[in-house]
Coordinates of C-alpha atoms and ligand atoms in Angstrom, one line a residue:
M1 CA -55.6 16.9 41.4
R2 CA -57.6 15.6 38.4
P3 CA -55.4 15.2 35.3
S4 CA -55.9 17.9 32.7
R5 CA -58.2 16.9 29.8
F6 CA -56.1 19.1 27.6
T7 CA -53.8 17.1 25.3
R8 CA -50.8 18.9 23.9
I9 CA -51.3 19.4 20.2
V10 CA -48.2 18.7 18.1
T11 CA -48.2 19.8 14.5
I12 CA -45.9 18.1 12.0
E13 CA -44.0 21.4 11.7
R14 CA -43.4 21.5 15.4
F15 CA -42.4 17.9 15.6
I16 CA -39.9 18.2 12.7
M17 CA -38.5 21.3 14.4
D18 CA -38.1 19.4 17.8
Q19 CA -36.4 16.5 16.0
E20 CA -34.1 18.9 14.3
H21 CA -33.0 20.4 17.6
L22 CA -31.8 16.9 18.6
H23 CA -29.1 17.4 16.0
P24 CA -27.2 20.6 16.6
E25 CA -25.3 20.1 13.3
A26 CA -28.5 20.1 11.2
T27 CA -28.9 23.0 8.8
G28 CA -32.7 22.8 8.6
E29 CA -32.7 21.8 5.0
L30 CA -34.1 18.3 5.6
S31 CA -36.8 19.8 7.8
N32 CA -37.7 22.3 5.1
L33 CA -37.8 19.5 2.6
L34 CA -40.2 17.5 4.8
Y35 CA -42.4 20.7 5.1
D36 CA -42.4 20.9 1.2
I37 CA -43.7 17.3 1.1
A38 CA -46.3 17.9 3.8
L39 CA -47.5 20.9 1.8
A40 CA -47.8 18.9 -1.4
A41 CA -49.7 16.2 0.6
K42 CA -52.2 18.8 1.7
V43 CA -52.8 20.0 -1.8
I44 CA -53.1 16.4 -3.2
N45 CA -55.4 15.5 -0.3
S46 CA -57.8 18.4 -1.2
H47 CA -58.1 17.1 -4.7
V48 CA -58.4 13.4 -3.7
R49 CA -61.3 14.5 -1.4
M50 CA -63.0 16.1 -4.5
A51 CA -62.2 13.2 -6.9
G52 CA -65.8 11.8 -6.9
L53 CA -67.1 15.3 -7.7
A54 CA -64.5 16.2 -10.3
D55 CA -66.5 15.0 -13.2
I56 CA -69.6 16.8 -12.0
L57 CA -67.7 20.0 -11.3
G58 CA -65.7 19.7 -14.5
A59 CA -68.7 18.6 -16.7
A60 CA -69.0 22.0 -18.4
G61 CA -65.7 21.6 -20.1
P62 CA -62.0 21.1 -19.6
V63 CA -62.0 23.8 -17.0
N64 CA -63.5 23.2 -13.6
V65 CA -65.3 25.7 -11.3
Q66 CA -62.1 27.0 -9.8
G67 CA -60.9 27.8 -13.3
E68 CA -58.3 25.0 -13.3
I69 CA -57.8 22.6 -16.1
V70 CA -59.2 19.2 -14.9
Q71 CA -56.3 16.7 -14.7
K72 CA -56.2 13.1 -14.0
L73 CA -55.5 12.8 -10.3
D74 CA -52.2 10.9 -10.6
Q75 CA -50.9 13.4 -13.1
F76 CA -52.0 16.2 -10.7
A77 CA -50.2 14.6 -7.8
N78 CA -47.0 14.2 -9.8
E79 CA -47.0 17.8 -10.9
T80 CA -47.9 19.0 -7.4
I81 CA -45.0 17.2 -5.8
K82 CA -42.5 18.3 -8.5
D83 CA -43.7 21.8 -8.3
S84 CA -43.3 21.8 -4.5
L85 CA -39.8 20.2 -4.6
L86 CA -38.1 21.7 -7.7
H87 CA -38.4 25.4 -6.9
A88 CA -37.5 25.5 -3.2
G89 CA -33.7 25.0 -3.4
R90 CA -33.5 21.8 -1.3
V91 CA -33.1 19.2 -4.0
A92 CA -30.4 18.4 -6.6
V93 CA -32.6 16.1 -8.5
V94 CA -35.9 14.2 -8.2
A95 CA -37.3 11.1 -9.8
S96 CA -41.0 10.1 -10.1
E97 CA -42.6 6.7 -11.0
E98 CA -44.6 8.7 -13.5
D99 CA -41.6 10.2 -15.4
P100 CA -39.0 8.3 -17.5
E101 CA -35.9 10.3 -16.4
P102 CA -34.7 12.1 -13.3
I103 CA -35.6 15.8 -13.2
A104 CA -33.3 18.6 -12.0
P105 CA -34.5 22.0 -10.8
P106 CA -35.1 24.4 -13.7
A107 CA -32.2 26.7 -14.7
D108 CA -32.0 29.8 -12.4
Y109 CA -33.4 27.9 -9.5
P110 CA -31.2 27.0 -6.5
I111 CA -29.8 23.5 -6.2
G112 CA -30.0 21.7 -2.9
K113 CA -28.2 18.6 -1.6
Y114 CA -31.1 16.2 -1.4
V115 CA -32.6 13.7 -3.8
V116 CA -36.2 12.7 -3.6
L117 CA -37.7 9.6 -5.3
F118 CA -41.5 9.3 -5.2
D119 CA -44.6 7.5 -6.3
P120 CA -47.0 10.4 -6.5
L121 CA -50.3 8.5 -6.3
D122 CA -50.0 4.8 -5.7
G123 CA -52.9 2.4 -6.1
S124 CA -54.2 4.5 -8.9
S125 CA -56.5 1.7 -10.1
N126 CA -58.5 2.4 -6.9
I127 CA -59.1 6.1 -7.6
D128 CA -62.2 5.7 -9.6
V129 CA -63.8 3.3 -7.0
N130 CA -63.3 5.5 -4.0
M131 CA -60.8 3.3 -2.2
S132 CA -57.7 4.3 -0.2
I133 CA -54.7 5.5 -2.2
G134 CA -51.3 6.9 -1.2
S135 CA -48.1 8.8 -2.0
I136 CA -44.7 7.4 -1.2
F137 CA -41.3 9.2 -0.9
A138 CA -37.7 8.4 -0.3
I139 CA -35.0 11.0 0.5
H140 CA -31.3 10.6 -0.1
R141 CA -28.3 12.9 0.0
R142 CA -26.7 13.5 -3.4
V143 CA -23.5 11.5 -3.9
T144 CA -22.1 13.3 -7.0
D145 CA -19.8 16.2 -6.4
G146 CA -20.5 19.8 -7.1
R147 CA -23.3 22.3 -6.9
G148 CA -24.8 21.6 -10.3
P149 CA -27.9 19.5 -10.9
G150 CA -28.0 16.0 -9.6
L151 CA -27.5 13.0 -11.9
L152 CA -29.0 9.5 -12.4
R153 CA -26.2 8.2 -10.1
D154 CA -27.6 10.2 -7.2
C155 CA -30.9 8.3 -7.7
L156 CA -29.4 4.9 -7.9
Q157 CA -28.5 4.5 -4.2
P158 CA -29.4 1.5 -2.0
G159 CA -32.2 1.8 0.4
S160 CA -29.8 1.7 3.3
A161 CA -28.5 5.1 2.3
Q162 CA -32.0 6.8 2.7
V163 CA -32.0 9.7 5.2
A164 CA -35.8 9.8 5.3
A165 CA -38.8 8.1 3.9
G166 CA -42.5 8.3 4.3
Y167 CA -46.0 7.9 2.9
V168 CA -49.3 9.7 2.8
L169 CA -52.4 7.6 3.1
Y170 CA -55.6 9.1 1.7
G171 CA -57.9 6.8 3.6
S172 CA -60.9 7.3 5.9
S173 CA -58.7 10.0 7.3
T174 CA -55.5 11.3 5.7
M175 CA -52.2 10.4 7.4
L176 CA -48.6 11.2 6.8
V177 CA -46.1 8.7 8.3
Y178 CA -42.4 9.2 8.1
T179 CA -39.0 8.3 9.5
T180 CA -35.7 10.0 9.5
G181 CA -34.0 7.0 11.0
H182 CA -35.2 7.8 14.5
G183 CA -38.4 5.8 14.8
V184 CA -41.6 6.1 12.8
H185 CA -44.1 8.8 13.5
G186 CA -47.6 9.2 12.1
F187 CA -49.7 12.4 11.8
T188 CA -53.4 12.6 11.0
Y189 CA -54.7 15.5 8.9
D190 CA -57.2 17.8 10.6
S191 CA -58.8 19.5 7.7
T192 CA -60.6 22.0 9.9
I193 CA -57.3 23.7 10.8
G194 CA -55.2 22.5 7.8
E195 CA -52.6 20.7 9.8
F196 CA -51.1 17.3 10.2
L197 CA -51.2 16.5 14.0
L198 CA -49.1 13.9 15.8
S199 CA -51.4 10.9 16.4
H200 CA -49.1 7.9 16.2
P201 CA -45.7 8.7 17.9
D202 CA -43.0 6.0 17.7
V203 CA -44.9 3.3 15.8
R204 CA -43.8 -0.2 16.6
T205 CA -45.0 -3.2 14.5
P206 CA -45.6 -6.5 16.2
A207 CA -43.0 -9.3 15.6
V208 CA -45.7 -11.7 14.3
G209 CA -48.7 -10.6 12.4
A210 CA -52.3 -11.8 12.2
C211 CA -52.7 -10.8 8.5
Y212 CA -51.2 -11.6 5.2
S213 CA -51.7 -9.4 2.1
V214 CA -51.1 -10.8 -1.3
N215 CA -53.0 -10.9 -4.7
E216 CA -54.0 -14.6 -4.7
G217 CA -55.3 -14.2 -8.2
N218 CA -51.7 -14.7 -9.2
F219 CA -51.5 -18.1 -7.3
P220 CA -51.2 -20.2 -10.5
H221 CA -48.3 -18.1 -11.7
W222 CA -46.2 -18.3 -8.6
S223 CA -43.3 -20.6 -8.0
P224 CA -44.0 -23.8 -5.9
E225 CA -42.1 -22.1 -3.0
V226 CA -44.3 -19.0 -3.0
Q227 CA -47.4 -21.2 -3.2
T228 CA -46.1 -23.2 -0.2
L229 CA -45.6 -19.9 1.7
V230 CA -49.1 -18.7 1.1
R231 CA -50.4 -22.2 2.1
R232 CA -48.5 -21.7 5.4
F233 CA -50.0 -18.2 5.9
K234 CA -53.4 -19.8 5.4
G235 CA -52.7 -22.4 8.1
L236 CA -52.9 -25.3 5.5
D237 CA -49.6 -26.5 7.0
E238 CA -50.5 -27.3 10.6
R239 CA -47.1 -26.2 11.8
Y240 CA -48.1 -22.6 11.1
P241 CA -51.1 -20.7 12.6
A242 CA -53.6 -19.4 10.0
K243 CA -53.6 -15.7 9.3
T244 CA -56.4 -13.6 8.0
A245 CA -56.2 -12.3 4.4
R246 CA -56.4 -8.5 3.8
Y247 CA -55.7 -7.1 0.4
T248 CA -57.0 -3.9 -1.1
G249 CA -54.7 -3.5 -4.1
S250 CA -53.4 -0.2 -2.6
L251 CA -49.9 -0.8 -1.3
V252 CA -49.9 2.1 1.1
A253 CA -53.2 1.0 2.6
D254 CA -52.2 -2.6 2.9
F255 CA -48.8 -1.7 4.3
H256 CA -50.2 0.8 6.8
R257 CA -52.7 -1.7 8.2
N258 CA -50.0 -4.3 8.7
L259 CA -47.6 -1.8 10.2
L260 CA -50.1 -0.9 12.9
V261 CA -51.6 -4.3 13.7
G262 CA -48.9 -6.7 12.5
G263 CA -48.9 -8.6 9.2
V264 CA -47.0 -9.3 6.1
F265 CA -47.5 -7.7 2.6
C266 CA -46.2 -9.8 -0.3
Y267 CA -45.8 -9.0 -4.0
P268 CA -43.8 -12.1 -5.1
P269 CA -42.3 -12.7 -8.6
D270 CA -44.6 -14.6 -10.9
A271 CA -44.5 -16.0 -14.4
K272 CA -45.8 -12.8 -15.8
S273 CA -43.6 -10.5 -13.8
P274 CA -40.3 -12.3 -12.9
Q275 CA -39.2 -9.3 -10.8
G276 CA -42.6 -8.7 -9.2
K277 CA -44.6 -5.6 -10.0
L278 CA -43.5 -3.0 -7.5
R279 CA -40.7 -0.5 -8.1
L280 CA -37.6 -0.7 -5.9
L281 CA -36.9 3.0 -5.6
Y282 CA -40.4 4.5 -5.3
E283 CA -42.2 1.7 -3.4
C284 CA -40.1 -1.1 -1.9
A285 CA -37.1 0.8 -0.5
P286 CA -39.0 3.6 1.3
L287 CA -41.5 1.2 2.8
A288 CA -38.6 -1.1 3.8
F289 CA -36.9 1.7 5.7
I290 CA -40.1 2.7 7.5
C291 CA -40.9 -0.9 8.4
E292 CA -37.4 -1.6 9.7
Q293 CA -37.5 1.6 11.8
A294 CA -40.7 0.3 13.3
G295 CA -39.1 -3.1 14.2
G296 CA -40.2 -5.0 11.1
Y297 CA -38.3 -6.3 8.1
A298 CA -38.4 -6.2 4.3
S299 CA -37.0 -8.7 1.9
D300 CA -37.0 -9.4 -1.8
G301 CA -37.4 -13.1 -0.8
T302 CA -33.7 -13.7 -0.7
G303 CA -32.3 -10.9 1.4
P304 CA -32.9 -7.3 2.7
I305 CA -34.5 -4.9 0.3
L306 CA -32.3 -2.1 1.8
D307 CA -29.1 -3.9 0.6
I308 CA -30.1 -3.9 -3.1
V309 CA -28.0 -1.6 -5.2
P310 CA -30.2 -0.3 -8.0
T311 CA -29.0 -0.4 -11.6
A312 CA -32.0 1.2 -13.2
L313 CA -34.4 4.0 -12.2
H314 CA -37.6 2.0 -12.7
Q315 CA -36.2 -1.3 -11.6
R316 CA -38.8 -3.7 -10.1
S317 CA -38.3 -6.0 -7.1
P318 CA -40.3 -8.7 -5.3
L319 CA -41.4 -7.4 -1.9
F320 CA -42.1 -9.2 1.4
V321 CA -42.5 -6.6 4.1
G322 CA -44.0 -6.5 7.6
S323 CA -43.6 -8.4 10.8
V324 CA -40.1 -9.8 11.1
T325 CA -41.1 -13.4 11.9
D326 CA -43.4 -13.5 8.9
V327 CA -40.9 -12.1 6.5
K328 CA -38.3 -14.5 7.8
L329 CA -40.7 -17.3 7.2
A330 CA -41.1 -16.0 3.6
E331 CA -37.3 -16.0 3.1
A332 CA -36.9 -19.5 4.6
T333 CA -39.8 -20.9 2.6
I334 CA -38.5 -19.4 -0.7
A335 CA -35.1 -20.9 0.1
G336 CA -36.8 -24.3 0.4
R337 CA -36.7 -24.8 4.2
A338 CA -38.7 -24.1 7.3
P339 CA -37.3 -21.4 9.6
Ligands
AHM401 P1 -49.4 1.6 -9.3 O1 -48.1 2.2 -8.9 O2 -49.5 1.5 -10.8 O3 -50.5 2.1 -8.6 O4 -49.3 0.0 -8.9 C1 -48.9 -0.4 -7.6 C2 -50.1 -1.1 -7.0 C3 -49.9 -1.2 -5.5 O5 -50.5 -0.1 -4.8 C4 -50.6 -2.5 -5.2 O6 -50.0 -3.1 -4.1 C5 -50.3 -3.3 -6.4 O7 -50.1 -2.4 -7.5 C6 -51.5 -4.1 -6.8 O8 -51.2 -4.8 -7.9 P2 -52.2 -6.0 -8.4 O9 -53.4 -5.4 -8.9 O10 -51.4 -6.8 -9.4 O11 -52.5 -6.9 -7.2
MG402 MG1 -47.1 2.7 -7.4

């Protein structure tokens, strides 16, 4: 008999539900929280896709053709995610890269047990030039007692305590990629039916990558060890094969590419930013969790990102993330040795 040409279509809702059934003790709250995030991603996606037209549509004044006030896209994404999370009764507190303090659900709204940390629209310098951008999220369980609003302490947990993490890539297609600690799964958005469909089950990243991604404009500001590392990636040290450079300036896009094809993303410390540029809680830790779940590794150059215990909400960290052999090379080189 000829094989059927029909491929089973798995929506993200269906997939999350199937995963939940693997855990009889699950209450469904985490699944619902993931749906809330997927819904926010759809709303943000629809605005990202209109971004180039926003000025035209909004040219008549501060109100666009839908009667909405025209907002900057990153502010819009931030408000959309908060709106989706803070009124559904699944979170105790959230924190956004765009807001100075953690935010609890408004009075009279139910309090949940989860904590969500997110970068609503990363790579925002790329919005106006029509390049890929993304949203990143990390989910923890609250650690403070009680049923009241969550506190800063709930947000300051090491990456190893994450129960889920993911990102949305607004690229040539829109993808949502997430892990709950049982592998990494990717879903591609089908705008014709308004659903994220399973397209990349159980993503595994190669142990050695062909690409390196770093802003080489910062070369003069790096330590000699980081300069040595990048020379090794370029193949200028004959003991190491040359890699290809790929850097868009959008972390989610660069990370996603390396996750699928193998590679290493680096944002090292430099003389201007001694802790690097990227934020531990909204960018480094969630991508570290995803990468490790796909068989990769993430380091701050001296040890695992997931082991860092944060002391401040907007704390920065150097980041070396991707194929395990390449990140180990980064650690060894920064420590002044060859692996
Ligand atoms: P943002 O959160 O303000 O968008 O900044 C984060 C972005 C990352 O997406 C990207 O990897 C990095 O900044 C690029 O920085 P640089 O321009 O210094 O290379
Ligand atoms: Mg960011």
